[in-house]
XYZ file of C-alpha atoms in Angstrom:
672
model
C 158.858 135.841 178.389
C 159.204 135.760 182.135
C 156.625 138.278 183.627
C 158.467 141.538 184.822
C 157.521 144.798 186.650
C 159.324 146.741 183.635
C 157.273 144.876 180.960
C 155.091 147.229 178.811
C 151.184 146.768 178.575
C 149.935 146.712 175.066
C 146.175 147.414 173.838
C 144.115 144.223 173.072
C 143.192 146.030 169.593
C 145.053 148.565 167.739
C 144.429 150.700 164.318
C 147.450 151.985 162.673
C 146.903 154.761 159.830
C 149.692 156.170 157.628
C 147.865 159.446 156.278
C 146.375 159.482 152.541
C 148.652 160.429 149.804
C 146.738 162.673 147.219
C 145.779 160.996 143.757
C 147.553 163.660 141.465
C 150.817 161.334 141.363
C 152.949 158.393 142.386
C 154.395 158.097 145.754
C 157.281 160.150 146.925
C 160.272 158.862 148.571
C 159.243 161.114 151.770
C 155.808 159.257 151.640
C 157.493 155.959 152.126
C 160.690 156.749 154.031
C 158.679 159.505 156.455
C 155.295 157.906 156.979
C 154.670 154.396 155.364
C 157.769 152.284 156.069
C 157.558 153.643 160.201
C 153.836 152.800 159.985
C 154.164 149.515 158.452
C 157.301 148.378 160.794
C 154.908 149.244 163.830
C 152.061 147.699 162.289
C 153.807 144.149 161.454
C 154.970 144.268 165.093
C 151.780 144.946 166.821
C 150.260 141.691 164.487
C 153.351 139.922 166.017
C 152.809 141.338 169.672
C 149.217 141.162 170.076
C 147.775 139.265 167.028
C 146.883 140.037 163.562
C 143.247 139.846 163.957
C 143.392 142.423 166.657
C 145.329 144.977 164.335
C 143.823 147.212 161.513
C 146.518 149.053 159.169
C 144.575 151.531 157.317
C 145.225 154.478 154.546
C 144.304 154.743 150.911
C 144.353 157.315 148.043
C 143.005 161.033 149.234
C 140.779 161.083 145.823
C 139.910 164.761 146.275
C 141.559 168.334 146.631
C 142.999 171.052 144.685
C 145.995 169.513 143.821
C 144.261 166.765 142.129
C 141.875 169.414 140.053
C 145.076 171.411 139.103
C 147.204 168.246 138.304
C 144.480 166.862 135.740
C 143.872 170.142 134.377
C 147.234 170.707 133.248
C 147.747 167.454 131.894
C 144.768 167.640 129.699
C 145.398 171.127 129.069
C 148.813 169.755 127.699
C 147.338 166.762 125.825
C 149.033 164.476 128.198
C 145.760 162.705 129.570
C 142.730 161.664 128.216
C 139.626 160.690 130.181
C 137.889 161.693 133.198
C 139.451 163.032 136.555
C 138.184 159.891 137.994
C 140.240 157.680 135.447
C 142.945 159.965 136.392
C 142.904 159.085 140.108
C 142.343 155.811 139.630
C 145.553 155.611 137.217
C 147.333 156.858 140.272
C 145.853 154.831 143.002
C 146.826 151.926 141.157
C 150.717 153.390 140.763
C 150.679 154.143 144.456
C 149.052 150.583 145.641
C 151.986 149.020 143.399
C 154.672 151.150 144.873
C 153.463 150.421 148.322
C 153.748 146.248 147.586
C 156.887 146.656 145.962
C 158.080 148.187 149.710
C 156.503 145.325 151.375
C 154.043 147.775 153.019
C 151.402 145.720 154.404
C 148.320 147.593 154.404
C 144.685 145.817 155.672
C 143.175 148.217 153.132
C 144.460 150.415 150.731
C 141.397 151.651 148.278
C 140.462 155.285 147.593
C 138.071 157.786 149.033
C 136.427 158.375 145.682
C 136.824 154.772 144.306
C 134.513 151.663 144.298
C 132.764 150.659 147.227
C 134.953 152.523 150.024
C 133.685 155.602 148.048
C 129.943 154.421 148.859
C 130.842 153.944 152.433
C 132.792 157.169 152.677
C 130.041 159.134 151.357
C 127.925 157.355 153.860
C 130.245 158.222 156.835
C 130.598 161.977 155.726
C 126.856 162.443 155.449
C 126.616 161.292 159.202
C 129.604 162.867 160.463
C 128.576 166.263 158.745
C 124.709 166.008 160.134
C 125.711 165.323 163.398
C 128.002 168.824 163.572
C 125.072 170.528 162.787
C 122.693 168.571 165.273
C 125.193 169.375 167.749
C 125.428 173.397 166.813
C 128.802 173.344 165.634
C 128.520 174.166 161.974
C 128.007 177.620 160.857
C 126.770 178.894 157.521
C 129.185 181.876 156.540
C 129.293 183.685 153.489
C 133.172 184.419 152.545
C 135.266 185.370 149.909
C 136.555 182.933 147.557
C 139.195 183.962 144.529
C 137.651 184.356 141.130
C 139.698 184.490 137.900
C 137.482 186.878 135.651
C 139.648 186.081 132.751
C 139.045 182.126 132.930
C 135.840 182.814 134.008
C 135.930 180.322 137.095
C 136.208 180.195 140.713
C 139.852 178.880 141.598
C 139.901 175.779 143.846
C 142.879 176.148 146.497
C 145.873 174.940 144.509
C 145.095 177.474 141.656
C 146.013 180.598 143.577
C 149.754 180.941 144.458
C 151.128 183.646 146.578
C 153.277 184.401 149.908
C 151.943 183.476 153.583
C 150.549 185.741 155.489
C 151.167 184.294 158.841
C 153.686 186.245 161.276
C 157.026 184.726 161.289
C 156.282 182.235 158.169
C 158.629 182.875 155.219
C 157.191 180.185 153.234
C 156.897 181.573 149.481
C 154.516 178.757 148.510
C 151.264 179.558 149.802
C 147.884 178.747 148.393
C 144.367 180.107 148.921
C 144.197 179.343 152.500
C 147.100 177.456 153.560
C 150.993 177.283 153.179
C 153.121 174.186 152.440
C 154.217 174.501 155.925
C 150.795 173.746 157.014
C 149.757 177.359 158.276
C 145.931 178.095 157.966
C 144.330 181.690 157.023
C 141.746 183.375 155.734
C 142.211 183.693 151.850
C 141.611 187.378 151.831
C 145.115 187.679 153.773
C 147.163 185.789 151.265
C 149.970 188.137 149.989
C 150.151 188.605 146.313
C 147.513 186.443 145.083
C 148.066 185.100 141.246
C 145.917 182.622 138.985
C 147.866 179.591 138.136
C 145.328 179.603 135.037
C 145.715 182.751 133.613
C 148.959 184.514 135.420
C 146.524 187.567 136.422
C 145.433 188.781 139.574
C 142.013 187.246 140.772
C 138.789 189.069 142.402
C 137.429 187.814 145.447
C 133.707 186.976 145.487
C 131.384 186.062 148.355
C 130.454 182.555 148.399
C 128.415 180.428 150.981
C 129.634 177.867 152.628
C 129.938 175.432 155.727
C 132.573 175.960 158.314
C 132.997 174.032 161.978
C 133.216 176.025 165.023
C 136.793 175.317 165.724
C 137.368 178.133 168.369
C 134.618 176.925 170.657
C 136.987 173.875 171.402
C 139.679 176.338 172.535
C 139.543 175.493 176.026
C 139.188 171.416 175.257
C 142.389 171.876 173.030
C 144.419 173.475 175.840
C 143.523 170.589 178.094
C 144.151 167.947 175.272
C 147.535 169.885 174.712
C 148.149 169.699 178.255
C 147.688 166.028 178.756
C 149.904 165.371 175.857
C 152.841 167.479 177.039
C 152.751 165.809 180.505
C 152.972 162.381 178.439
C 156.722 161.162 178.386
C 155.869 158.839 175.763
C 154.684 161.541 173.364
C 157.140 163.292 170.672
C 157.295 167.014 171.987
C 156.648 168.429 168.544
C 153.038 167.507 168.846
C 152.172 169.156 171.895
C 154.504 172.026 170.883
C 152.698 172.619 167.674
C 149.499 172.192 169.079
C 149.705 175.050 171.165
C 151.260 177.340 168.760
C 147.567 177.420 167.248
C 145.659 178.316 170.932
C 147.169 181.778 171.176
C 144.640 184.524 171.353
C 144.157 186.490 168.144
C 146.729 188.496 167.148
C 147.330 191.317 164.235
C 150.907 192.174 163.675
C 151.424 195.754 162.492
C 154.407 197.334 160.990
C 156.117 199.744 163.002
C 156.027 202.501 160.032
C 152.126 202.133 160.390
C 152.322 203.060 163.987
C 150.760 206.379 163.056
C 148.037 205.112 160.776
C 146.981 202.730 163.515
C 146.685 205.531 165.851
C 144.222 207.043 163.492
C 141.914 204.126 163.257
C 142.403 202.533 166.726
C 138.932 203.909 168.020
C 137.209 202.217 165.302
C 138.875 198.861 166.329
C 137.029 196.258 168.631
C 138.300 196.378 171.936
C 141.833 195.026 172.147
C 145.262 195.036 173.722
C 148.317 197.024 172.321
C 151.729 195.697 172.653
C 154.794 197.526 171.723
C 157.221 195.782 169.239
C 159.955 193.730 171.088
C 163.546 194.737 170.815
C 164.670 194.187 167.104
C 161.361 193.512 165.907
C 159.732 195.098 162.736
C 156.242 194.875 164.147
C 153.841 195.831 166.901
C 150.860 193.474 168.170
C 147.452 194.206 168.821
C 145.718 191.133 170.270
C 141.751 190.595 170.626
C 139.177 188.735 172.570
C 137.548 186.774 169.736
C 138.481 185.747 165.962
C 135.315 187.675 164.760
C 136.947 190.856 166.788
C 140.165 190.090 164.884
C 138.041 189.900 161.364
C 136.456 193.068 161.769
C 139.875 194.621 162.603
C 141.383 193.460 159.796
C 138.689 195.136 157.674
C 139.386 198.536 159.135
C 143.170 198.253 158.843
C 142.635 196.945 155.185
C 140.561 199.992 154.403
C 143.275 202.256 156.263
C 145.806 200.827 153.812
C 147.855 199.300 156.737
C 150.301 196.414 156.015
C 149.881 193.756 158.718
C 149.882 189.941 159.235
C 148.064 187.691 161.346
C 149.107 185.234 163.987
C 148.692 181.530 164.468
C 145.303 181.017 166.195
C 142.108 178.965 165.758
C 139.941 179.821 162.996
C 136.719 178.445 161.699
C 137.614 175.311 159.838
C 136.129 174.818 156.437
C 133.986 171.855 155.884
C 132.498 172.550 152.228
C 133.712 174.263 148.744
C 132.289 174.487 145.268
C 134.364 172.573 143.350
C 132.500 169.941 141.343
C 134.938 166.706 141.858
C 134.700 166.124 145.868
C 132.176 164.081 148.057
C 128.997 165.361 148.212
C 127.866 167.618 151.234
C 124.499 166.646 152.750
C 121.609 168.977 152.162
C 121.072 171.307 155.304
C 118.966 174.179 155.556
C 118.258 174.036 152.093
C 121.884 174.719 150.912
C 122.520 172.541 147.956
C 125.098 171.620 145.195
C 128.220 171.536 147.574
C 131.348 169.317 147.904
C 133.076 168.507 151.105
C 136.535 170.173 151.809
C 139.213 167.374 151.060
C 140.780 167.957 154.596
C 137.876 167.379 156.744
C 136.511 164.297 155.357
C 140.344 162.848 154.808
C 140.350 163.155 158.622
C 137.291 160.352 159.178
C 138.261 158.434 155.857
C 140.226 156.087 157.889
C 136.830 155.146 159.915
C 135.113 154.625 156.119
C 137.787 152.324 155.534
C 137.705 150.420 158.647
C 133.757 149.966 157.952
C 134.537 149.213 154.490
C 137.072 146.588 155.647
C 134.507 144.790 158.015
C 132.274 144.417 155.384
C 134.514 143.191 153.127
C 135.609 140.480 155.815
C 131.807 139.905 156.494
C 132.314 141.280 160.047
C 129.118 143.383 161.650
C 129.646 146.799 160.683
C 129.404 148.259 164.036
C 132.744 146.348 165.012
C 134.483 149.475 163.911
C 133.830 150.682 167.071
C 135.942 147.784 168.611
C 138.742 149.692 167.190
C 138.208 153.249 167.204
C 136.093 153.765 170.485
C 136.942 151.024 172.813
C 139.098 151.784 176.199
C 141.219 148.580 175.372
C 142.216 150.031 171.777
C 144.542 152.486 170.725
C 144.769 154.544 167.407
C 148.207 155.147 166.127
C 148.225 157.963 163.597
C 151.532 158.333 161.956
C 151.847 161.562 160.027
C 154.222 164.372 158.647
C 154.748 166.915 161.175
C 153.198 169.530 158.477
C 150.204 167.974 159.060
C 149.873 168.344 162.606
C 147.453 171.267 162.358
C 144.995 168.891 160.935
C 145.590 165.623 163.009
C 146.384 167.753 166.315
C 144.239 170.444 166.230
C 141.365 170.178 163.893
C 140.575 166.287 164.059
C 140.675 166.170 167.942
C 138.040 168.918 168.054
C 135.960 167.202 165.281
C 135.648 163.797 167.130
C 134.965 165.681 170.274
C 131.917 167.510 168.638
C 130.391 164.521 167.682
C 130.627 162.828 171.039
C 128.460 164.740 172.752
C 124.869 162.498 173.567
C 121.636 163.191 172.015
C 118.126 161.638 171.946
C 117.952 158.878 169.532
C 121.506 158.017 169.158
C 122.697 157.848 165.737
C 123.865 154.659 164.314
C 127.581 155.936 164.292
C 128.509 158.089 167.238
C 127.118 156.877 170.426
C 130.297 156.363 171.690
C 133.426 158.643 171.931
C 136.012 158.154 169.183
C 139.686 157.718 170.434
C 142.387 159.461 169.036
C 145.192 158.198 171.544
C 148.549 158.754 169.774
C 149.819 161.064 166.971
C 153.306 159.520 165.622
C 154.467 162.643 163.979
C 157.840 162.529 161.933
C 159.927 165.530 161.133
C 160.967 166.212 157.405
C 163.040 163.467 155.359
C 165.219 165.686 153.422
C 166.620 165.215 150.164
C 170.503 165.999 150.983
C 169.942 168.874 152.956
C 166.981 170.435 151.799
C 163.136 169.733 151.769
C 162.292 167.394 148.901
C 160.191 169.014 146.416
C 159.590 168.146 143.049
C 159.685 171.810 142.131
C 163.081 172.230 143.178
C 166.134 172.602 140.623
C 167.464 169.399 141.632
C 164.569 166.482 141.205
C 164.132 164.064 144.303
C 163.962 160.379 143.237
C 160.566 158.988 143.414
C 160.107 156.021 145.527
C 160.229 153.486 142.493
C 163.310 154.810 141.288
C 164.880 154.211 144.363
C 164.130 150.681 143.852
C 166.519 150.670 140.483
C 169.722 150.888 142.807
C 168.490 149.392 146.426
C 166.647 146.723 147.652
C 163.274 147.513 149.537
C 164.916 146.043 152.726
C 167.866 147.964 152.395
C 165.820 151.212 152.178
C 163.528 149.995 154.963
C 166.386 149.659 157.199
C 167.961 152.752 156.087
C 164.485 154.879 156.586
C 163.943 153.339 160.154
C 167.268 154.220 161.374
C 167.428 158.341 160.481
C 165.590 159.282 163.439
C 163.064 161.457 162.010
C 161.124 161.205 165.562
C 164.138 163.984 166.570
C 164.907 166.170 163.608
C 164.513 166.405 160.201
C 167.166 164.359 158.423
C 168.694 164.258 154.949
C 168.652 161.276 152.880
C 171.575 160.955 150.681
C 171.395 158.030 148.205
C 174.888 157.700 146.505
C 173.348 156.488 143.312
C 171.604 160.059 143.193
C 174.716 162.137 143.945
C 174.763 165.048 141.521
C 178.840 165.074 141.559
C 179.232 162.548 139.060
C 183.002 161.784 140.443
C 182.058 161.369 143.816
C 179.219 159.200 142.706
C 181.547 156.717 140.775
C 184.385 156.750 143.619
C 184.629 153.838 145.471
C 186.161 155.275 148.082
C 183.229 157.496 149.067
C 180.650 154.994 150.906
C 176.720 155.203 150.091
C 175.345 156.177 153.764
C 172.093 154.434 152.493
C 174.042 151.166 152.538
C 175.213 151.621 156.372
C 172.428 149.654 157.990
C 172.719 147.136 154.889
C 176.169 145.691 155.698
C 174.246 144.406 159.226
C 172.040 142.314 156.936
C 173.768 140.871 153.845
C 177.007 140.318 155.916
C 176.402 139.992 159.803
C 172.776 138.394 160.008
C 173.253 136.244 156.897
C 176.235 135.059 158.384
C 174.932 134.014 161.619
C 171.762 132.439 159.713
C 173.859 130.603 157.272
C 176.263 129.179 160.238
C 173.496 127.520 162.105
C 171.947 125.945 159.223
C 174.967 124.832 157.499
C 176.589 123.300 160.882
C 173.284 121.416 161.409
C 173.766 120.058 158.095
C 177.634 119.204 158.264
C 177.473 117.676 161.900
C 173.763 117.107 162.825
C 171.906 115.038 159.947
C 170.197 118.520 158.874
C 168.351 118.548 162.250
C 168.390 121.493 165.081
C 169.683 120.143 168.277
C 166.975 120.834 171.021
C 168.132 121.459 174.810
C 168.579 123.718 177.522
C 169.969 127.301 176.684
C 172.922 128.241 178.381
C 171.597 130.756 181.215
C 173.988 133.729 180.015
C 172.579 133.574 176.533
C 168.766 133.510 177.774
C 169.542 136.226 180.031
C 171.114 138.365 177.183
C 168.153 137.844 174.846
C 165.361 138.022 177.475
C 167.261 141.872 178.124
C 167.109 142.567 174.511
C 163.691 141.419 173.951
C 162.441 143.926 177.144
C 164.282 146.625 175.601
C 162.994 146.133 172.269
C 159.129 146.104 173.509
C 160.133 149.258 175.334
C 161.071 151.169 172.192
C 158.800 149.929 170.472
C 156.037 151.224 172.815
C 157.677 154.582 172.358
C 157.911 154.181 168.734
C 161.847 154.904 168.850
C 162.332 153.030 165.722
C 165.967 154.498 165.059
C 166.751 153.274 168.670
C 165.261 149.532 167.854
C 167.621 149.830 164.699
C 170.627 150.551 166.790
C 169.489 148.138 169.573
C 169.270 144.856 166.924
C 172.638 146.245 165.348
C 174.397 145.922 168.984
C 172.515 142.267 169.678
C 172.736 140.699 166.162
C 176.634 141.547 166.005
C 176.819 140.285 169.541
C 175.233 136.892 168.737
C 177.335 136.396 165.540
C 180.310 137.251 167.510
C 178.880 134.733 170.310
C 179.113 132.232 167.407
C 182.274 133.005 165.921
C 184.286 132.646 169.315
C 182.510 129.357 170.780
C 182.583 127.533 167.169
C 186.370 128.304 166.960
C 187.248 126.710 170.364
C 185.002 123.602 169.364
C 187.086 123.355 166.379
C 190.093 123.477 168.243
C 189.164 121.206 171.044
C 187.035 118.732 169.125
C 184.459 118.878 171.935
C 181.300 117.616 170.531
C 178.987 118.117 173.619
C 179.966 121.691 173.298
C 179.539 121.998 169.654
C 175.657 120.627 170.548
C 175.448 123.268 173.061
C 177.086 126.146 170.824
C 174.292 125.190 168.264
C 171.536 124.792 170.505
C 172.330 128.594 171.680
C 172.490 129.913 168.288
C 169.545 128.572 166.855
C 168.043 130.500 170.176
C 169.788 133.528 169.076
C 168.816 133.266 165.313
C 164.958 132.914 166.548
C 165.347 135.975 168.636
C 167.103 138.252 166.355
C 164.674 137.026 163.134
C 161.651 137.669 165.652
C 162.833 141.335 166.476
C 163.849 142.034 162.985
C 160.677 140.675 161.484
C 158.558 144.168 161.364
C 161.688 145.791 159.818
C 162.853 143.361 156.961
C 159.800 140.843 156.931
C 160.937 139.187 153.384
C 164.301 138.136 154.627
C 163.313 137.107 158.075
C 160.257 135.104 156.708
C 162.544 133.021 154.785
C 164.869 132.052 157.693
C 161.331 131.142 159.318
C 160.713 128.760 156.264
C 164.100 127.219 156.273
C 163.492 126.599 160.067
C 160.115 124.538 159.416
C 157.838 126.799 161.625
C 154.654 128.494 160.641
C 154.880 131.932 160.288
C 151.971 132.653 162.848
C 153.807 130.717 165.849
C 157.116 131.584 164.920
C 156.592 135.476 164.907
C 154.507 135.577 168.180
C 155.441 137.034 171.551
C 153.199 134.633 173.223
C 156.045 132.685 174.390
C 158.317 132.835 177.687
C 161.351 132.426 175.021
C 162.918 130.155 177.258
C 164.217 127.593 174.630
C 163.456 126.265 171.102
C 161.021 123.619 172.702
C 158.429 126.241 172.701
C 157.822 125.912 168.815
C 158.492 121.967 168.532
C 156.469 119.199 168.130
C 155.825 116.695 171.071
C 158.066 114.203 168.512
C 160.753 116.592 167.710
C 160.959 117.351 171.892
C 161.184 113.554 172.506
C 163.900 113.172 169.970
C 165.732 116.138 171.250
C 165.847 117.297 167.687
C 163.788 119.189 164.956
C 164.326 118.869 161.328
C 165.189 122.061 159.277
C 164.831 122.679 155.547
C 168.289 121.959 153.768
C 169.961 125.155 152.847
C 171.634 125.223 149.602
C 175.310 126.740 149.388
C 175.906 130.356 149.325
C 172.377 131.198 150.141
C 171.525 134.595 151.224
C 168.642 135.560 153.325
C 169.273 139.328 152.816
C 170.489 140.099 149.265
C 172.404 143.215 147.706
C 170.767 144.737 144.768
C 172.168 143.355 141.348
C 173.780 147.049 140.781
C 176.051 146.540 143.712
C 177.127 143.264 142.515
C 179.349 145.165 139.968
């Protein structure tokens, strides 16, 4: 393309991550539509834009964590699974991998944090990371309370305890030991109405010794970090807004009814600021200078029988636990037999996978830094909004903690790790409600959707939803509860809105070009100068597309493509009609020259969205994928792609397209 002052500047290298699904089940449609498809679209674009060798698309199965332990326990108890927990995770991992392949998700690596060679690399990275945190003085050993089921005679992991979230303002009824389903973190002893999922009894709380990362020590760093993000016009507002929520000072909210009881113990509390309840509020606030002071106050209030909730704030971030199935924690200060809590190790797991990928490619292991540490590289992390605490608060602090220089630089962390851009999406709802496997109406799995829609129909629809702006309902007609509505042909399927652009308009443009070449040009694409107005229109679209991709506004990309493909098809229809009426063969040639050029531009820009159909177009055009789907051209004409012989002859041979060939197809169920 012709250089432009408005042209975006892309990094030389990029890493794209897509979170890590738990290894306790197959993939939910929300995993696919809310994270993996957007991440894959962007990764595919980057490969076209800056070269495939310069892009790493990283994800894998999160093999550890209480959802996995609990899922495995329940299946074994019900007699529905035989084998080890590793067998259970491996089976789910393979199912996830198959689903991702079915949706065309083009990961550079998809392995498991506890499976095969990647597990070995991940153990090494985890050891290095945790030891570095300890060496820098940010790892604290602490005796805390953990739930214990006396009837089952076992400590309970996070998902084996349920209750209500204690964080002020949160209405979640699905809270676990130390986090709720909305991502709020709290001390286990603050959980309201805890119950063991094993015996349904009220669990006791016994002291256990674990390692914690001193997250509150990074309060000022995170405030500066949040300010930078807030000032970045390209950053989605939900990122900085959510991060700032956790940077509030430690606050306890006490019920107004307990005001007298509070006054009776106020002098026993650490120094604090009292604030009366605002009009209409049911609680007053007491604010403390530190999290330690707040914890002392919490014990005093609990002993006095007061009802209270805690506010969002920075609390020490748990690093280790005592469940058996987990990454082994390194032995530090003589503390043995601990495993690493799944959340911290999952935050650096993409680095582990990058190292494992380099090893498989035979590249020097240290080249992981070219993608994670270099100033000319960017890491794009696609996540759901529920995980912003971990990726937006805990991860930046952890990465900052290990970047500090020390004598005898360790092998891994002698350069700062970059975490440059979080791409956080809002919820993808099922209908009008948050999708949940425990809800009365079960949402479809990602695999079930493919029984009714093609993967490219679904990709186009998911990308058009606009999850960067708000939570949006996914309403597939094939899963409509009302049978009459489901079978009513007058009721349009929302999922197929974007499909019409593919199966009607885009198909028609592509077929028209090929069939015209076969009818009147001996199966050749004529080569010539592109009409100025066509080239201008294409360049404007390319520049808009490039800028929208830079902002990762994928729904706007879909809108742009809808407009440009329709315009291109309309141009063909109007011009070829004039040709047929006039019999002007020179005009016929020029129309085909222009429309093959428009087809090239449309196909290039749609490649990240619908890779299979666009690669089929490229194949019939007779060009190599790597050349055709590259942005390293001026897009002045089609000669850029053609051989010297073709240019001399003024034509390029394309493959013969059989009658009624579709590049983008409907699902068989839609042909009834």
